[in-house]
CSV table of C-alpha atoms in Angstrom, one decimal:
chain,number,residue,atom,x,y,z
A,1,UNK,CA,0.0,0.0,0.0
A,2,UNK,CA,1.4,3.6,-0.8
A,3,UNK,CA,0.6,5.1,1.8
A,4,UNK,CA,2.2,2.3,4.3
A,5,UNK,CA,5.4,2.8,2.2
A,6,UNK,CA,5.4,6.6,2.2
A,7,UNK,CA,4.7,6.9,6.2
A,8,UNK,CA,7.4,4.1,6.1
A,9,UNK,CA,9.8,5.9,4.8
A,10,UNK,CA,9.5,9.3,6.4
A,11,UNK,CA,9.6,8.1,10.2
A,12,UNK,CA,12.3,5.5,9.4
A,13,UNK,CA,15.2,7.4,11.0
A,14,UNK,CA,12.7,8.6,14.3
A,15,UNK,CA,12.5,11.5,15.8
A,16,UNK,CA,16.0,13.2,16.6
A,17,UNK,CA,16.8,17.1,18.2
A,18,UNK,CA,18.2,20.1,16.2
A,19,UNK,CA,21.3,19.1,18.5
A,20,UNK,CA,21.6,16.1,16.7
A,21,UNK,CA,21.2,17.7,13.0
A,22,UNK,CA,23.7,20.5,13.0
A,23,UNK,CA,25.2,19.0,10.1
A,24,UNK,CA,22.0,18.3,8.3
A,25,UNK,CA,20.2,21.8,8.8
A,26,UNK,CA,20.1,24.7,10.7
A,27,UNK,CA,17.5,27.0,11.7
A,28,UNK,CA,17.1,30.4,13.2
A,29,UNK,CA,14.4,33.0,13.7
A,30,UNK,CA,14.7,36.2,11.7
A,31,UNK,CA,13.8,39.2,13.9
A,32,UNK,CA,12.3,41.2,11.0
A,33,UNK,CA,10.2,44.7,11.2
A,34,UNK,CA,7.2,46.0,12.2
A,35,UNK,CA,4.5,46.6,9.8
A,36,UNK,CA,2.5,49.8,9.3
A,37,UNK,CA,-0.7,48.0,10.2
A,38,UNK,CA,1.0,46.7,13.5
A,39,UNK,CA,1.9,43.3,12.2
A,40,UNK,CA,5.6,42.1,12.1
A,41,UNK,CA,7.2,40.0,9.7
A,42,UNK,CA,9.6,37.7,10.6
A,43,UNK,CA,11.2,34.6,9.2
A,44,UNK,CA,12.6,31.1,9.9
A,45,UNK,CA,15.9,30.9,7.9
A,46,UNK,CA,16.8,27.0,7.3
A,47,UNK,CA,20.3,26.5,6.0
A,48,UNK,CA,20.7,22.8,4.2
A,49,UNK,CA,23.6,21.4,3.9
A,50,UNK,CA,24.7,20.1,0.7
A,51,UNK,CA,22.6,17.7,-0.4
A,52,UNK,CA,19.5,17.7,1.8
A,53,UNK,CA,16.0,18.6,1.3
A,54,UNK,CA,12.8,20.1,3.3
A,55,UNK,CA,9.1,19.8,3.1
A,56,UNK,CA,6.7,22.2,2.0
A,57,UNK,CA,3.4,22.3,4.1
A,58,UNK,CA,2.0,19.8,1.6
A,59,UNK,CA,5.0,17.6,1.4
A,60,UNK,CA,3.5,15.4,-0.8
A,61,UNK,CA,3.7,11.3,-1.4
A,62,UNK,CA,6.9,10.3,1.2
A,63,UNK,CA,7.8,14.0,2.9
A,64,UNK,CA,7.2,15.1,6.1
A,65,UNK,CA,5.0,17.2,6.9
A,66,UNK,CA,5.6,20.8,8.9
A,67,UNK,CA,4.2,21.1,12.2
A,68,UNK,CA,4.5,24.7,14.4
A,69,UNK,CA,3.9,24.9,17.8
A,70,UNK,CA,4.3,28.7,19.3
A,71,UNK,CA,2.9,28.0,22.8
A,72,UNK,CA,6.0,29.7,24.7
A,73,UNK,CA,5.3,33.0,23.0
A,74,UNK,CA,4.7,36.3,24.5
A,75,UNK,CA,2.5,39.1,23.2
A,76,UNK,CA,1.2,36.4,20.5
A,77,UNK,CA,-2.1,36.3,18.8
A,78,UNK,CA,-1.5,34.6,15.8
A,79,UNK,CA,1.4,33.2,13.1
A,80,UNK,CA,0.7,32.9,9.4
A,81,UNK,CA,3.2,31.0,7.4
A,82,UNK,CA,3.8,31.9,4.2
A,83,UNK,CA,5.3,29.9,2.6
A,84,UNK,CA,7.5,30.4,-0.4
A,85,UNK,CA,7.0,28.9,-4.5
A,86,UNK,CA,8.7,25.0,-3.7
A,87,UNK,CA,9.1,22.5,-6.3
A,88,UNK,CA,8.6,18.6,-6.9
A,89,UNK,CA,11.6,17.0,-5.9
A,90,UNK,CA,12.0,13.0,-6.7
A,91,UNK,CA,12.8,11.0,-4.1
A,92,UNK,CA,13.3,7.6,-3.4
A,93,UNK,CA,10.8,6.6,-6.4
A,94,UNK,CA,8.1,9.1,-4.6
A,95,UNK,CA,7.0,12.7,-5.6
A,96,UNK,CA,7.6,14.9,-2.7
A,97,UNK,CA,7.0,19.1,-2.6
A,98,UNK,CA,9.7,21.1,-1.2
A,99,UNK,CA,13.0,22.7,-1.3
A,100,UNK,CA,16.5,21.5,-2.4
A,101,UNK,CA,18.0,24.9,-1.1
A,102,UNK,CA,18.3,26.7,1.7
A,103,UNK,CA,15.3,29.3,2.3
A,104,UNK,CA,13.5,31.6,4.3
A,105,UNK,CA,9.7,31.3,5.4
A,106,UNK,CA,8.3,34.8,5.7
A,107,UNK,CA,6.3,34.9,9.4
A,108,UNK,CA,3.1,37.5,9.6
A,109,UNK,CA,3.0,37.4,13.6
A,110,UNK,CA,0.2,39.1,14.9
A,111,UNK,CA,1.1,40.8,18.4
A,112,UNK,CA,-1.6,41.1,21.0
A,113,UNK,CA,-0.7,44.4,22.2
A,114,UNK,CA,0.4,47.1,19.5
A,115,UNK,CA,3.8,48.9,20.4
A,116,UNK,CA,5.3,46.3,22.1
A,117,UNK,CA,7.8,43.7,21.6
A,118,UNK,CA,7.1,40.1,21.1
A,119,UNK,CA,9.0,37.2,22.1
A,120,UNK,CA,8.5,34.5,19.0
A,121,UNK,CA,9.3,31.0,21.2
A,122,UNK,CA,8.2,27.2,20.0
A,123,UNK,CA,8.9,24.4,19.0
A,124,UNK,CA,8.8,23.5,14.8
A,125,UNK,CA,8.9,19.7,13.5
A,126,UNK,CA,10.5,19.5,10.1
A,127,UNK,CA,11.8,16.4,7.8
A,128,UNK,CA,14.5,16.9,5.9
A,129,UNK,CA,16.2,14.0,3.3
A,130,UNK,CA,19.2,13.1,1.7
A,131,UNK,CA,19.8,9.5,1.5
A,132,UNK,CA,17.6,8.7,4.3
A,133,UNK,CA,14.7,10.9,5.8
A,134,UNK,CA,15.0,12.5,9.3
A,135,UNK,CA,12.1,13.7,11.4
A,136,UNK,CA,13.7,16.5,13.6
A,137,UNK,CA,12.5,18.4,16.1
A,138,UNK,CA,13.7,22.2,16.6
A,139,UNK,CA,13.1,24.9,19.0
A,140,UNK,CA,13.2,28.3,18.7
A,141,UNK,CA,13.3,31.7,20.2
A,142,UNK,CA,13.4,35.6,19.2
A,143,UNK,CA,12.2,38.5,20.4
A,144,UNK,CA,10.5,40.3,17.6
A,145,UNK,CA,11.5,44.1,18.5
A,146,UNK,CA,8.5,46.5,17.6
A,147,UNK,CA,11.2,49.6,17.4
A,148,UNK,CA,12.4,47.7,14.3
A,149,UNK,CA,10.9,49.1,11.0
A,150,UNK,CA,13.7,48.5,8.1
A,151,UNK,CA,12.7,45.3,6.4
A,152,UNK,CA,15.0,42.7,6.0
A,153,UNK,CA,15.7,42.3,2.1
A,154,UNK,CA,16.1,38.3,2.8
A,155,UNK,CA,12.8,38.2,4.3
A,156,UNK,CA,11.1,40.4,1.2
A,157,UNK,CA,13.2,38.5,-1.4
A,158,UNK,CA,10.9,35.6,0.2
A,159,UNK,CA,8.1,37.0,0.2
A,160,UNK,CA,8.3,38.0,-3.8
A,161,UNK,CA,8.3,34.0,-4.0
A,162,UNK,CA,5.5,32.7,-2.5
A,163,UNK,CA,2.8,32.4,-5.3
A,164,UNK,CA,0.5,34.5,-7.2
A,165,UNK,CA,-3.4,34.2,-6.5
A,166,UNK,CA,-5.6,33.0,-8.9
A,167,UNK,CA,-6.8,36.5,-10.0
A,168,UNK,CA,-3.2,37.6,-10.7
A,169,UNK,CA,-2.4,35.1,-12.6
A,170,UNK,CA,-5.6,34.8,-14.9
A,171,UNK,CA,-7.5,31.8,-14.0
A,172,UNK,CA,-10.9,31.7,-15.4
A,173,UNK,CA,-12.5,28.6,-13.7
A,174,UNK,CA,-11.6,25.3,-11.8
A,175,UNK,CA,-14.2,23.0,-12.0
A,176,UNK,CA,-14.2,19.4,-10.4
A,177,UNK,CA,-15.4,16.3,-11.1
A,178,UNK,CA,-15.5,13.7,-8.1
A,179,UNK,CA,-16.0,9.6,-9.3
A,180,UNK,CA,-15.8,7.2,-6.7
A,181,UNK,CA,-12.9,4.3,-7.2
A,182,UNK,CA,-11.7,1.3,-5.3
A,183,UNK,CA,-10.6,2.6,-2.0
A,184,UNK,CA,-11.0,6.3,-2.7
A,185,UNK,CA,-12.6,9.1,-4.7
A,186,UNK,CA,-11.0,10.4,-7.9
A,187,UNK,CA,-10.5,14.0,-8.8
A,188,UNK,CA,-10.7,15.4,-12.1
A,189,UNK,CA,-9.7,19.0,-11.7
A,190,UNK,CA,-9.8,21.4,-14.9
A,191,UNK,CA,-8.6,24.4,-14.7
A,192,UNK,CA,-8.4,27.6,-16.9
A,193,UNK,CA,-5.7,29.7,-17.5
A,194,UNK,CA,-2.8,30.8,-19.1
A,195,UNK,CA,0.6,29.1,-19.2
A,196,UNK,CA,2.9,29.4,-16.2
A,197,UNK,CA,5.8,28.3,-17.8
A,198,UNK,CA,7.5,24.6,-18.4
A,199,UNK,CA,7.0,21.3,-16.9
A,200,UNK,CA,3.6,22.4,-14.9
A,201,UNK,CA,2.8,20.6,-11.8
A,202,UNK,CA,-0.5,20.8,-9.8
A,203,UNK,CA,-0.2,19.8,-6.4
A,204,UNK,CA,-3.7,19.2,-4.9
A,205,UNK,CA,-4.6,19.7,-1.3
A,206,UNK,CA,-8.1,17.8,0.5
A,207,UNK,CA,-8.6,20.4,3.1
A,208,UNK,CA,-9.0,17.5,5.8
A,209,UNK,CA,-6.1,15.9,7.2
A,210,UNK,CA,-7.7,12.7,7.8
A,211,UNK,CA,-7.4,12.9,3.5
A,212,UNK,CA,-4.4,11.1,1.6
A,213,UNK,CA,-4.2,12.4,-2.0
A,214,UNK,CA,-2.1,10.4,-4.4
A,215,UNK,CA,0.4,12.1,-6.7
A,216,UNK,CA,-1.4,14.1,-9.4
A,217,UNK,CA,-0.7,13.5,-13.1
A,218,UNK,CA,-0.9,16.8,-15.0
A,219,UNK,CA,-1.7,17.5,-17.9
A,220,UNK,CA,-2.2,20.8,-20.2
A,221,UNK,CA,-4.7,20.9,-23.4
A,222,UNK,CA,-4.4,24.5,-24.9
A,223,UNK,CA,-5.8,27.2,-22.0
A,224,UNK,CA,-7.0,24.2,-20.0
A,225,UNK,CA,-4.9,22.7,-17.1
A,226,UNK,CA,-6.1,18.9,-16.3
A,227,UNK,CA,-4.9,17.5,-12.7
A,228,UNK,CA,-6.2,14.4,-11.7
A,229,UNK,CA,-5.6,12.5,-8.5
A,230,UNK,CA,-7.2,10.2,-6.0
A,231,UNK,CA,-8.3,10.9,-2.5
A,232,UNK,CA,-8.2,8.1,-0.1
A,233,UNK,CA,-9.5,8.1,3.9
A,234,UNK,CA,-6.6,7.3,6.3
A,235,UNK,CA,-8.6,4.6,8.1
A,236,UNK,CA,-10.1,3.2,5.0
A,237,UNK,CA,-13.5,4.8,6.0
A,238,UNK,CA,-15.8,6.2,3.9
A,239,UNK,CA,-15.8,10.6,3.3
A,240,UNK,CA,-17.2,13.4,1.8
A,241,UNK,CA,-15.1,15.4,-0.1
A,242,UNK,CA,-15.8,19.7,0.7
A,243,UNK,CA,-15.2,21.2,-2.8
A,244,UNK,CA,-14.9,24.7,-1.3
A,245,UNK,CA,-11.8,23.3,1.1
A,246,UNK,CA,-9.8,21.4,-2.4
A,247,UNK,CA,-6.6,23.6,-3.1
A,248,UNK,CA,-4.5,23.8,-5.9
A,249,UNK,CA,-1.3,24.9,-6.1
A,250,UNK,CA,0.4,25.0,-10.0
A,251,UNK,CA,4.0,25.0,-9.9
A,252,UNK,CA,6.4,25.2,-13.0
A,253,UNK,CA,9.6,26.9,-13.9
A,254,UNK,CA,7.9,30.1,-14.6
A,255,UNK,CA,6.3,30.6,-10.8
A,256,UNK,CA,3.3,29.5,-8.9
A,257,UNK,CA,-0.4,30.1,-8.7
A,258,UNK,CA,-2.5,29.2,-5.4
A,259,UNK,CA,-6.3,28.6,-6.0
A,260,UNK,CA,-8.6,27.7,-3.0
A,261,UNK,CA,-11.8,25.7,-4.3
A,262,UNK,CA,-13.9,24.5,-7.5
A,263,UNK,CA,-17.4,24.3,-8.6
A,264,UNK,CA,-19.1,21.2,-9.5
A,265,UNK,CA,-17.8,19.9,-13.1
């Protein structure tokens, strides 16, 4: 079963500390700047050593996926993680999503109280691969100065990578067709709009974690995209599948577009 294999494969080496993994990755907490609207970016900086990969937050067959955990913060209402444009990366006959390089997440932290400073502490779980897969666990601390207003170009270089919305980039429509298959439902996705460049990828995500999706095959026909993949339950139980909570993100050479949900099709 795939899905065996794939969870297989990513716990293999256990759980180990950052500690432990100095020579895989490092990670650190960019301070950042405080926004105009009272929001401060920040960003976690992981630096791969040679040879080793990271997850995206959809990691895809065999990856590992990200998990943040800010519960020693101070001043904290809230962390969005945006996420920079990552790329299918082949591994170990799987299809993950990720990053082959080092990179820098851009961090929107929310303070509770304007005009003061807030102290960015957890704890983040991460996989990173090379020629086996390590789950590590890493944790962090910075305090997020709200004095500080001259952005950090690493941190805005980052955030000119993450991808474009479906408006910007020109879809039309994404309409889906669900048809239920041994074990699962499949998912016809068809999407309009322009080309994003070479070798386009769709990555499709269930909006349910309790939701496996198999890697998609992709396929374009003139202005059309076509993405089709199935959609298994964890426990082997029968599901619903929420059209509005299906994402889509297309990745090729020439960027990325993120669309959130699809109309009957």
């Amino acid at each position: 079963m795939t899905l065996l294999k794939a969870a297989l494969l990513a716990t293999c080496a256990g759980s180990v500390s950052a500690q432990d993994t100095a020579d895989m990755v490092r990670v650190d907490v960019l301070p950042g700047w405080r926004a105009a609207d009272g929001s401060h970016y920040a960003g976690l900086r992981l630096d791969l050593a040679p040879g080793w990969k990271t997850y995206w937050r959809s990691p895809g067959e065999a990856g590992v996926p990200p998990l943040f955990n800010w519960r020693g913060s101070r001043n904290l209402s809230g962390v969005d993680v945006i996420w920079p444009s990552p790329k299918p990366v082949p591994q170990f006959g799987f299809m993950t999503i990720g990053y082959d390089h080092d990179v820098v997440v851009p961090l929107r932290v929310r303070p509770k109280a304007g005009g003061r400073d807030v102290r960015l502490e957890g704890q983040l779980e991460i996989g990173v691969c090379k020629d086996i897969c390590v789950p590590i666990s890493v944790n962090v601390a910075q305090v997020l100065p709200s004095a500080a207003k001259k952005p950090d170009p690493a941190i805005v270089a980052a955030l000119t990578e993450r991808p474009y919305g479906a408006e910007e980039a020109g879809v039309r429509s994404v309409a889906c067709r669900l048809s239920p298959v041994e074990g699962g439902v499949e998912l016809t996705a068809t999407i309009r709009m322009p080309k994003l460049g070479v070798s386009e990828y769709a990555v499709v995500e269930a909006g349910d974690p309790r939701l496996w999706v198999s890697a998609p095959e992709t396929t374009r026909q003139g202005e059309t995209l076509v993405t089709r993949a199935v959609l298994s339950h964890v426990d082997g139980r029968s599901f619903a599948v929420d059209r509005r909570s299906l994402r889509f993100t297309v990745l090729s050479r020439g960027g990325a577009v993120d669309i959130q949900g699809c109309s009957a099709g």
